[in-house]
Short mmCIF file of C-alpha atoms in Angstrom, two decimals:
data_model
loop_
_atom_site.label_atom_id
_atom_site.label_comp_id
_atom_site.label_asym_id
_atom_site.label_seq_id
_atom_site.Cartn_x
_atom_site.Cartn_y
_atom_site.Cartn_z
CA MET I 30 165.46 107.03 -4.99
CA THR I 31 162.40 106.94 -2.74
CA GLU I 32 159.25 105.06 -3.60
CA ARG I 33 157.36 108.37 -3.97
CA THR I 34 159.95 109.65 -6.45
CA ARG I 35 159.80 106.39 -8.50
CA LEU I 36 156.02 106.65 -8.66
CA GLY I 37 156.27 110.31 -9.74
CA TYR I 38 158.68 109.49 -12.59
CA GLY I 39 156.52 106.58 -13.65
CA LEU I 40 153.40 108.77 -13.81
CA ILE I 41 155.22 111.40 -15.86
CA GLY I 42 156.35 108.76 -18.32
CA LEU I 43 152.83 107.38 -18.66
CA ILE I 44 151.44 110.89 -19.39
CA LEU I 45 154.11 111.43 -22.05
CA LEU I 46 153.25 108.13 -23.73
CA LEU I 47 149.55 109.05 -23.76
CA LEU I 48 150.30 112.45 -25.23
CA ILE I 49 152.46 110.99 -28.00
CA GLY I 50 149.72 108.49 -28.81
CA LEU I 51 147.07 111.21 -28.87
CA LEU I 52 149.14 113.46 -31.19
CA ALA I 53 149.73 110.55 -33.53
CA TRP I 54 146.01 109.77 -33.65
CA LEU I 55 145.13 113.44 -34.35
CA ALA I 56 147.71 113.58 -37.09
CA SER I 57 146.08 110.54 -38.79
CA LEU I 58 142.70 112.22 -39.05
CA PRO I 59 141.68 113.83 -42.39
CA PRO I 60 141.46 117.61 -42.28
CA ARG I 61 138.13 119.36 -41.72
CA ALA I 62 136.63 121.50 -44.46
CA PRO I 63 136.62 125.26 -43.76
CA ALA I 64 133.30 126.87 -42.79
CA GLY I 65 131.10 127.25 -45.82
CA ALA I 66 133.03 124.73 -47.92
CA ALA I 67 131.97 121.26 -48.91
CA PRO I 68 133.18 118.61 -46.49
CA THR I 69 136.29 116.66 -47.57
CA GLY I 70 135.87 113.49 -45.60
CA PRO I 71 135.99 114.72 -42.00
CA ALA I 72 136.15 112.30 -39.13
CA ARG I 73 132.58 111.32 -38.33
CA LEU I 74 130.96 110.73 -34.94
CA GLU I 75 129.08 107.52 -34.28
CA SER I 76 126.87 109.15 -31.59
CA LEU I 77 126.15 112.57 -30.19
CA ALA I 78 127.45 111.30 -26.87
CA ASP I 79 130.98 111.44 -28.42
CA LEU I 80 130.83 115.24 -28.11
CA ASN I 81 131.41 114.84 -24.30
CA GLY I 82 129.25 117.94 -23.66
CA GLU I 83 131.71 120.32 -25.36
CA PRO I 84 129.95 123.14 -27.22
CA PRO I 85 130.92 124.18 -30.71
CA VAL I 86 133.02 127.31 -31.03
CA HIS I 87 131.35 130.67 -31.46
CA ARG I 88 130.75 131.79 -35.06
CA ALA I 89 129.27 134.74 -36.88
CA LEU I 90 125.72 134.08 -38.19
CA ASP I 91 124.88 134.21 -41.84
CA ILE I 92 121.13 133.60 -41.74
CA GLN I 93 119.53 132.46 -45.00
CA SER I 94 115.73 132.46 -45.29
CA TRP I 95 113.08 131.26 -47.71
CA ARG I 96 109.58 129.76 -47.72
CA THR I 97 108.52 126.24 -48.71
CA ALA I 98 105.84 125.58 -51.31
CA GLU I 99 103.37 124.95 -48.47
CA GLY I 100 104.14 128.26 -46.74
CA ALA I 101 106.53 127.35 -43.92
CA ARG I 102 109.15 129.98 -43.25
CA VAL I 103 112.71 128.55 -43.13
CA LEU I 104 115.80 130.06 -41.45
CA PHE I 105 119.08 128.30 -41.98
CA VAL I 106 122.66 128.78 -40.78
CA GLU I 107 125.38 126.60 -42.27
CA ALA I 108 127.85 125.46 -39.59
CA ARG I 109 130.51 122.91 -40.58
CA GLN I 110 132.43 122.75 -37.31
CA LEU I 111 130.76 119.49 -36.23
CA PRO I 112 129.21 116.67 -38.30
CA MET I 113 125.69 117.25 -36.93
CA PHE I 114 122.65 119.47 -37.30
CA ASP I 115 119.92 120.91 -35.11
CA LEU I 116 116.39 121.27 -36.42
CA ARG I 117 113.52 122.99 -34.67
CA LEU I 118 109.89 123.48 -35.85
CA THR I 119 108.00 126.22 -34.07
CA PHE I 120 104.23 126.26 -34.48
CA ALA I 121 101.75 128.95 -33.42
CA ALA I 122 100.07 126.17 -31.48
CA GLY I 123 100.45 127.12 -27.84
CA SER I 124 97.81 127.39 -25.14
CA SER I 125 96.60 130.70 -26.53
CA GLN I 126 94.99 128.50 -29.24
CA ASP I 127 93.21 126.20 -26.75
CA GLY I 128 89.86 127.84 -27.20
CA ALA I 129 87.34 126.53 -24.68
CA THR I 130 89.54 123.51 -23.71
CA PRO I 131 92.52 124.62 -21.62
CA GLY I 132 95.41 122.15 -21.90
CA LEU I 133 94.47 120.93 -25.40
CA ALA I 134 97.61 122.36 -27.05
CA LEU I 135 99.96 120.94 -24.43
CA LEU I 136 98.34 117.53 -24.48
CA THR I 137 98.50 117.39 -28.31
CA ASN I 138 102.18 118.24 -28.32
CA ALA I 139 102.98 115.74 -25.54
CA MET I 140 101.32 112.99 -27.59
CA LEU I 141 103.22 113.55 -30.79
CA ASN I 142 105.84 110.83 -30.16
CA GLU I 143 103.51 108.39 -28.44
CA GLY I 144 102.63 106.51 -31.58
CA VAL I 145 102.61 106.59 -35.44
CA PRO I 146 101.40 103.94 -37.85
CA GLY I 147 103.35 100.73 -37.08
CA LYS I 148 105.33 102.19 -34.14
CA ASP I 149 104.50 102.76 -30.49
CA ALA I 150 106.30 105.20 -28.14
CA THR I 151 109.00 102.60 -27.33
CA ALA I 152 109.75 101.94 -30.99
CA ILE I 153 109.93 105.63 -31.70
CA ALA I 154 112.33 106.27 -28.83
CA GLU I 155 114.49 103.31 -29.82
CA GLY I 156 114.46 104.47 -33.42
CA PHE I 157 115.94 107.86 -32.54
CA GLU I 158 118.33 106.35 -30.00
CA GLY I 159 119.59 103.76 -32.44
CA LEU I 160 120.56 106.55 -34.89
CA GLY I 161 122.30 108.62 -32.24
CA ALA I 162 119.57 111.25 -32.64
CA GLN I 163 117.58 113.23 -30.04
CA PHE I 164 113.95 114.26 -30.28
CA GLY I 165 112.42 117.02 -28.20
CA ASN I 166 109.09 118.75 -27.83
CA GLY I 167 107.24 121.24 -25.66
CA ALA I 168 104.22 123.60 -25.62
CA TYR I 169 103.93 127.03 -24.08
CA ARG I 170 101.55 129.98 -24.24
CA ASP I 171 102.33 131.20 -27.74
CA MET I 172 104.08 128.30 -29.37
CA ALA I 173 104.63 124.58 -29.54
CA ILE I 174 107.96 123.13 -30.68
CA ALA I 175 109.39 119.87 -31.95
CA SER I 176 113.12 119.43 -32.39
CA LEU I 177 115.63 116.99 -33.77
CA ARG I 178 119.39 116.75 -33.26
CA SER I 179 121.14 114.24 -35.49
CA LEU I 180 124.45 113.44 -37.15
CA SER I 181 124.63 114.94 -40.63
CA GLU I 182 126.00 111.82 -42.33
CA PRO I 183 123.25 110.76 -44.83
CA ALA I 184 123.21 107.17 -43.45
CA LYS I 185 122.13 108.56 -40.05
CA ARG I 186 120.39 111.81 -41.20
CA GLU I 187 117.88 110.38 -43.59
CA PRO I 188 116.32 107.71 -41.35
CA ALA I 189 116.22 110.18 -38.43
CA LEU I 190 114.41 112.70 -40.63
CA ALA I 191 112.02 110.10 -41.90
CA LEU I 192 111.04 109.18 -38.32
CA PHE I 193 110.76 112.84 -37.39
CA ARG I 194 108.42 113.44 -40.35
CA GLU I 195 106.19 110.60 -39.22
CA VAL I 196 106.04 111.86 -35.62
CA LEU I 197 105.05 115.36 -36.77
CA GLY I 198 102.81 114.46 -39.66
CA ARG I 199 101.16 111.19 -38.68
CA PRO I 200 100.68 110.99 -34.87
CA GLU I 201 97.99 108.44 -33.89
CA PHE I 202 97.32 109.66 -30.31
CA PRO I 203 96.84 106.07 -28.93
CA ALA I 204 94.24 105.72 -26.23
CA ASP I 205 96.55 104.02 -23.67
CA ALA I 206 99.17 106.74 -23.90
CA LEU I 207 96.49 109.42 -23.71
CA ALA I 208 95.16 107.95 -20.46
CA ARG I 209 98.65 107.73 -19.02
CA ILE I 210 99.61 111.34 -19.80
CA LYS I 211 96.22 112.65 -18.61
CA ASN I 212 96.72 110.83 -15.32
CA GLN I 213 100.17 112.46 -14.96
CA LEU I 214 98.64 115.89 -15.55
CA LEU I 215 95.82 115.25 -13.11
CA ALA I 216 98.29 114.15 -10.46
CA GLY I 217 100.23 117.34 -11.07
CA PHE I 218 97.10 119.45 -10.50
CA GLU I 219 96.65 117.85 -7.11
CA MET I 220 100.30 118.55 -6.22
CA ARG I 221 100.09 122.23 -7.14
CA LYS I 222 97.29 122.65 -4.59
CA GLN I 223 100.02 122.21 -1.97
CA SER I 224 102.23 124.96 -3.46
CA PRO I 225 101.33 128.50 -2.42
CA GLY I 226 103.60 129.82 -5.16
CA LYS I 227 101.66 127.89 -7.83
CA LEU I 228 98.34 129.01 -6.40
CA ALA I 229 99.48 132.62 -6.43
CA SER I 230 100.74 132.36 -10.04
CA LEU I 231 97.47 130.90 -11.26
CA ALA I 232 95.46 133.63 -9.51
CA LEU I 233 97.79 136.32 -10.83
CA ASN I 234 97.28 135.26 -14.47
CA ARG I 235 93.53 135.25 -14.00
CA GLN I 236 93.56 138.74 -12.47
CA LEU I 237 96.01 140.08 -15.07
CA PHE I 238 94.50 138.67 -18.25
CA GLY I 239 90.84 138.23 -17.36
CA ALA I 240 89.03 136.54 -20.32
CA HIS I 241 92.11 136.52 -22.52
CA PRO I 242 93.63 133.11 -23.56
CA TYR I 243 96.80 133.91 -21.59
CA ALA I 244 94.75 133.79 -18.40
CA HIS I 245 94.39 129.97 -18.16
CA PRO I 246 97.27 127.62 -17.33
CA SER I 247 98.99 126.06 -20.29
CA ASP I 248 98.52 122.58 -18.85
CA GLY I 249 94.82 123.12 -18.24
CA ASP I 250 92.94 122.01 -15.16
CA THR I 251 91.07 118.99 -13.86
CA GLU I 252 87.79 119.97 -15.49
CA SER I 253 89.28 120.62 -18.96
CA ILE I 254 91.81 117.78 -19.23
CA ALA I 255 89.70 114.86 -18.01
CA PRO I 256 87.20 114.77 -20.87
CA ILE I 257 89.64 115.35 -23.78
CA GLY I 258 89.54 112.56 -26.35
CA ARG I 259 91.83 111.63 -29.21
CA GLU I 260 89.41 113.12 -31.76
CA GLN I 261 90.04 116.53 -30.23
CA LEU I 262 93.76 115.99 -30.40
CA GLN I 263 93.56 114.93 -34.02
CA ALA I 264 91.47 117.97 -34.85
CA PHE I 265 93.87 120.34 -33.11
CA HIS I 266 96.82 118.74 -34.86
CA THR I 267 95.16 119.11 -38.22
CA ARG I 268 94.42 122.77 -37.54
CA ALA I 269 97.57 123.92 -35.80
CA TYR I 270 100.42 121.76 -37.07
CA THR I 271 100.18 122.98 -40.69
CA ALA I 272 103.20 124.04 -42.69
CA ALA I 273 101.84 127.55 -43.08
CA ASN I 274 101.67 127.76 -39.30
CA ALA I 275 105.29 126.68 -38.84
CA VAL I 276 108.78 128.15 -38.73
CA ILE I 277 111.57 125.73 -39.62
CA ALA I 278 114.98 126.55 -38.09
CA LEU I 279 118.04 124.64 -39.24
CA VAL I 280 121.64 124.90 -38.06
CA GLY I 281 124.54 122.59 -38.83
CA ASP I 282 126.68 120.61 -41.22
CA LEU I 283 124.45 121.05 -44.29
CA SER I 284 124.66 122.79 -47.62
CA ARG I 285 121.93 125.14 -48.78
CA SER I 286 120.59 122.58 -51.20
CA GLU I 287 120.53 119.89 -48.47
CA ALA I 288 118.70 122.33 -46.16
CA GLU I 289 116.17 123.22 -48.87
CA ALA I 290 115.46 119.51 -49.54
CA MET I 291 115.12 118.80 -45.83
CA ALA I 292 112.71 121.69 -45.29
CA ALA I 293 110.70 120.78 -48.38
CA THR I 294 110.08 117.17 -47.24
CA LEU I 295 109.21 118.28 -43.74
CA SER I 296 106.80 120.91 -44.97
CA ALA I 297 105.11 118.45 -47.33
CA ALA I 298 104.65 115.93 -44.50
CA LEU I 299 102.59 118.36 -42.42
CA PRO I 300 98.81 118.88 -42.70
CA ALA I 301 97.61 121.39 -45.24
CA GLY I 302 95.98 124.56 -43.94
CA PRO I 303 96.45 128.25 -43.19
CA ALA I 304 98.41 129.93 -40.46
CA LEU I 305 96.42 130.60 -37.26
CA PRO I 306 95.77 134.22 -36.27
CA ARG I 307 97.61 135.65 -33.32
CA PRO I 308 95.63 136.25 -30.15
CA ALA I 309 93.78 139.53 -29.62
CA ASP I 310 95.43 142.18 -27.47
CA PRO I 311 94.54 141.72 -23.76
CA ALA I 312 92.58 144.43 -22.00
CA ALA I 313 94.25 146.36 -19.18
CA PRO I 314 93.29 144.88 -15.82
CA ARG I 315 92.07 146.78 -12.76
CA PRO I 316 94.86 147.15 -10.21
CA GLY I 317 94.31 145.63 -6.78
CA LEU I 318 95.34 143.09 -4.20
CA GLN I 319 94.09 139.49 -3.86
CA HIS I 320 95.13 137.42 -0.86
CA ILE I 321 95.16 133.62 -0.76
CA GLU I 322 95.06 132.23 2.76
CA TYR I 323 97.65 129.48 3.19
CA PRO I 324 99.18 128.02 6.41
CA SER I 325 102.91 128.76 6.11
CA GLN I 326 105.64 130.87 7.70
CA GLN I 327 106.27 132.78 4.48
CA THR I 328 104.17 134.82 2.10
CA HIS I 329 104.56 134.71 -1.63
CA LEU I 330 104.20 138.16 -3.22
CA MET I 331 103.62 138.56 -6.96
CA LEU I 332 103.10 141.91 -8.71
CA ALA I 333 102.28 142.17 -12.36
CA GLN I 334 100.93 144.41 -15.13
CA LEU I 335 100.77 144.20 -18.89
CA GLY I 336 104.18 144.60 -20.51
CA ILE I 337 105.04 144.40 -24.20
CA ALA I 338 104.82 142.28 -27.29
CA ARG I 339 108.03 140.77 -28.57
CA ASP I 340 108.33 143.16 -31.52
CA ASP I 341 107.98 146.35 -29.42
CA PRO I 342 110.57 148.93 -30.48
CA ASP I 343 111.41 149.60 -26.80
CA TYR I 344 112.48 146.01 -26.26
CA ALA I 345 116.24 146.73 -25.87
CA ALA I 346 115.74 149.69 -23.51
CA LEU I 347 113.27 147.70 -21.37
CA TYR I 348 115.51 144.69 -21.26
CA LEU I 349 118.42 146.70 -20.03
CA GLY I 350 116.27 148.79 -17.65
CA ASN I 351 114.81 145.65 -16.08
CA GLN I 352 118.32 144.20 -15.63
CA ILE I 353 119.10 147.25 -13.52
CA LEU I 354 115.83 147.19 -11.61
CA GLY I 355 115.42 143.54 -10.74
CA GLY I 356 116.36 141.15 -13.53
CA GLY I 357 120.12 141.08 -13.06
CA GLY I 358 120.30 139.19 -9.73
CA PHE I 359 122.82 140.50 -7.24
CA GLY I 360 123.61 144.09 -7.93
CA ALA I 361 120.04 144.90 -9.19
CA ARG I 362 118.20 147.53 -7.19
CA LEU I 363 115.47 145.33 -5.83
CA MET I 364 117.95 142.64 -4.68
CA GLU I 365 120.24 145.29 -3.18
CA GLU I 366 117.44 147.04 -1.23
CA VAL I 367 115.19 144.16 -0.25
CA ARG I 368 117.74 141.37 0.38
CA GLU I 369 121.14 142.91 0.92
CA LYS I 370 120.19 145.91 2.99
CA ARG I 371 117.24 144.45 4.90
CA GLY I 372 117.47 140.66 4.65
CA LEU I 373 113.76 140.35 3.81
CA THR I 374 114.10 137.66 1.17
CA TYR I 375 116.53 135.21 -0.33
CA GLY I 376 115.68 136.47 -3.81
CA ILE I 377 113.55 139.02 -5.62
CA TYR I 378 113.29 139.19 -9.36
CA SER I 379 111.56 141.24 -12.03
CA GLY I 380 111.09 140.59 -15.68
CA PHE I 381 109.24 141.30 -18.90
CA THR I 382 107.86 138.28 -20.78
CA PRO I 383 107.25 139.59 -24.30
CA MET I 384 104.92 137.39 -26.32
CA GLN I 385 102.93 137.62 -29.58
CA VAL I 386 100.80 140.24 -27.84
CA ARG I 387 101.44 142.03 -24.56
CA GLY I 388 102.81 139.63 -22.00
CA PRO I 389 103.37 140.33 -18.31
CA PHE I 390 105.87 142.46 -16.47
CA MET I 391 106.21 140.70 -13.15
CA ILE I 392 107.96 140.98 -9.78
CA ASN I 393 108.02 138.03 -7.42
CA LEU I 394 109.52 137.16 -4.04
CA GLN I 395 108.96 135.34 -0.76
CA THR I 396 109.28 137.00 2.64
CA ARG I 397 108.34 136.38 6.27
CA ALA I 398 104.61 136.50 6.71
CA ASP I 399 104.78 139.18 9.44
CA TYR I 400 106.85 141.45 7.13
CA SER I 401 104.73 140.89 4.01
CA GLN I 402 102.79 144.17 4.04
CA GLY I 403 105.86 146.29 4.71
CA THR I 404 107.81 144.40 2.06
CA LEU I 405 105.11 144.98 -0.55
CA GLU I 406 105.08 148.68 0.23
CA LEU I 407 108.85 148.81 -0.03
CA VAL I 408 108.86 147.12 -3.41
CA GLN I 409 106.21 149.47 -4.74
CA LYS I 410 108.20 152.44 -3.41
CA LEU I 411 111.39 151.21 -5.10
CA VAL I 412 109.64 150.78 -8.46
CA ARG I 413 108.12 154.26 -8.19
CA GLU I 414 111.55 155.75 -7.50
CA PHE I 415 113.15 153.91 -10.38
CA ILE I 416 110.47 155.02 -12.85
CA ALA I 417 110.76 158.63 -11.66
CA GLU I 418 114.55 158.84 -11.57
CA GLY I 419 115.81 156.21 -13.97
CA PRO I 420 119.12 154.35 -13.58
CA THR I 421 122.36 156.06 -12.67
CA GLU I 422 125.15 156.37 -15.21
CA LYS I 423 127.18 153.73 -13.30
CA GLU I 424 124.26 151.29 -13.24
CA LEU I 425 123.73 151.72 -16.95
CA LYS I 426 127.47 151.31 -17.71
CA ASP I 427 127.69 148.18 -15.52
CA ALA I 428 124.58 146.61 -17.07
CA LYS I 429 125.85 147.27 -20.62
CA ARG I 430 129.21 145.74 -19.84
CA GLU I 431 127.64 142.62 -18.36
CA LEU I 432 125.19 142.17 -21.20
CA ILE I 433 127.77 142.76 -23.94
CA GLY I 434 130.22 140.41 -22.18
CA SER I 435 127.69 137.60 -21.95
CA PHE I 436 126.09 138.14 -25.38
CA PRO I 437 128.33 135.65 -27.28
CA LEU I 438 126.80 132.89 -25.14
CA SER I 439 123.49 133.46 -27.02
CA THR I 440 125.08 131.86 -30.08
CA ALA I 441 127.70 129.64 -28.45
CA SER I 442 126.30 126.36 -29.76
CA ASN I 443 124.11 125.02 -32.56
CA ALA I 444 121.30 124.56 -29.97
CA ASP I 445 121.58 128.19 -28.95
CA ILE I 446 121.50 129.33 -32.54
CA VAL I 447 118.56 127.21 -33.58
CA GLY I 448 116.60 128.63 -30.66
CA GLN I 449 117.43 132.16 -31.75
CA LEU I 450 116.37 131.37 -35.34
CA GLY I 451 113.09 129.95 -34.11
CA ALA I 452 112.32 133.11 -32.16
CA ILE I 453 113.33 135.38 -35.03
CA GLY I 454 111.04 133.52 -37.41
CA PHE I 455 108.13 133.06 -35.03
CA TYR I 456 107.99 136.72 -33.89
CA ASP I 457 108.82 137.96 -37.43
CA LEU I 458 111.94 139.85 -36.38
CA PRO I 459 114.52 141.03 -38.90
CA LEU I 460 117.22 138.51 -39.82
CA ASN I 461 119.88 140.81 -38.29
CA HIS I 462 117.92 141.10 -35.05
CA LEU I 463 120.79 139.97 -32.82
CA GLU I 464 123.22 142.52 -34.28
CA VAL I 465 120.57 145.28 -34.14
CA PHE I 466 119.76 144.42 -30.51
CA LEU I 467 123.41 144.67 -29.49
CA GLN I 468 123.79 147.98 -31.30
CA GLN I 469 120.68 149.35 -29.64
CA VAL I 470 121.96 148.33 -26.21
CA GLN I 471 125.29 150.01 -26.83
CA GLY I 472 123.56 153.28 -27.87
CA LEU I 473 121.21 153.47 -24.85
CA THR I 474 121.38 156.45 -22.53
CA VAL I 475 120.03 157.02 -19.04
CA GLU I 476 117.34 159.27 -20.50
CA ARG I 477 116.21 156.71 -23.10
CA VAL I 478 116.03 153.85 -20.56
CA LYS I 479 114.16 156.06 -18.10
CA ALA I 480 111.65 157.18 -20.79
CA ALA I 481 111.03 153.61 -21.99
CA MET I 482 110.42 152.28 -18.49
CA ALA I 483 108.06 155.17 -17.75
CA ARG I 484 106.09 154.47 -20.98
CA HIS I 485 105.56 150.84 -20.10
CA ILE I 486 105.42 150.55 -16.30
CA ASP I 487 102.75 152.31 -14.17
CA PRO I 488 103.82 152.21 -10.48
CA ASP I 489 100.16 152.36 -9.52
CA GLY I 490 99.01 149.80 -12.09
CA PHE I 491 100.04 146.52 -10.46
CA VAL I 492 97.80 143.53 -9.93
CA VAL I 493 99.08 141.99 -6.68
CA VAL I 494 98.53 138.47 -5.36
CA SER I 495 99.77 137.23 -1.99
CA ALA I 496 99.67 133.70 -0.67
CA GLY I 497 100.36 133.02 2.99
CA PRO I 498 98.86 133.29 6.51
CA THR I 499 97.08 136.30 7.92
CA VAL I 500 99.26 137.40 10.85
CA GLU I 501 99.97 140.57 12.74
CA GLN I 502 102.36 142.73 10.78
CA LYS I 503 105.64 144.08 12.09
CA PRO I 504 107.49 147.22 10.96
CA LEU I 505 110.42 146.54 8.68
CA PRO I 506 113.95 146.78 10.07
CA PRO I 507 115.91 149.83 8.87
CA PRO I 508 118.33 149.35 6.02
CA THR I 509 121.86 148.52 6.96
CA ALA I 510 125.10 147.67 5.20
CA PRO I 511 125.11 143.99 4.18
CA ALA I 512 127.75 143.08 6.78
CA GLU I 513 125.63 144.62 9.54
CA ARG I 514 122.30 143.15 8.39
CA PRO I 515 120.12 141.90 11.27
CA ALA I 516 119.15 138.27 11.32
CA VAL I 517 115.70 138.55 9.70
CA THR I 518 116.18 136.30 6.74
CA PRO I 519 113.06 134.30 5.85
CA GLU I 520 112.33 131.21 7.78
CA HIS I 521 111.94 127.81 6.09
#
């Protein structure tokens, strides 16, 4: 017997021994309770790290909903597959509520876990970590969120929830942490001056939204952030982090009574006050082109116009139509015509961003500076043709198949589900929104998609911002098959 053969047999024997040991260990574990049943002593995890990154299995959603005594809306899905839960609070406390102080909402949210009575940021972080729990937060244009992932065992769950309630209900906004985070933001503002894409994006929002709150950057600017004091943060927290201004989403290894008790204590820990009104509808902008001179070899092109609010009845048709036009990556019309046939860009993408009120429909790309004018004209031509003709039957069929095939991923884990619940509650969508959306997609026809896109996109209504150098323009190369494409890919 050769040395290699002996090693092979030894390795096989070792694997068999490990498998026998693993099967014996699994057989020793108590059985898990079925979904919806009370737990019967399942094996418990000591830390979320024990999950090894493996997602829970997909499950049908049975969404339960109620309101707390203080007015918070609660959405709950019981999921017994793993001994953990995900909790997310969504507040109407995004930058659209900044008022005259851009960046106030983001700075308030960023400071939540920087200090509570008796605990600084380090003690808070160590408190969550010691319980095997994870805290998260973030602020955007419409909303601000705070989230908790924890093991559901009461010995771990209750102290994690107690700390979470303190962070949300009693932030102290310490001066040293405020100075540190403000310095980080101010440094970021200096860095974005060196990014033509960032400059173009800021200019585009100003052109698109004018005096509307969506026009200013969520993180503010140098002039607005520098003078913000902790009194302003405390006032914003008191006004915007109320229970009536919150949606509580809960998913995990909890009974209805446990979820109700959890939501009640969270709601009671928040400031008292009414829900904040949604922003006013933005006024339609005047179409036109703004150029930002920037020394580079490429030009950033951004085109935008007002799109839809999140509860628009055409949402499904527009989502699918945009996937065909430019949101679906390779295979989408814009990518096929601009990149694959002409090699003018590495990527071109379009998308609706539905918000509480009409958000943007946007197309963005980078191309060689000397092809920028021709590329812009080509993109506008392609949009005009798509609006006039609509998708083909094959494009529609392919887009439906891709969307329906990937749809289970939207509820593949507790984190995915809690995000869906937060959006359903925040945008006041029906509890069966996910099922209705899928049914609407399946029922779409070429005519319905074409009509919806024509209702909401005006080919002549784009606000356009370009950022790059002013150079002599060249005519675009003719379209070719991808394999025969000339070497005109953008230079870096």
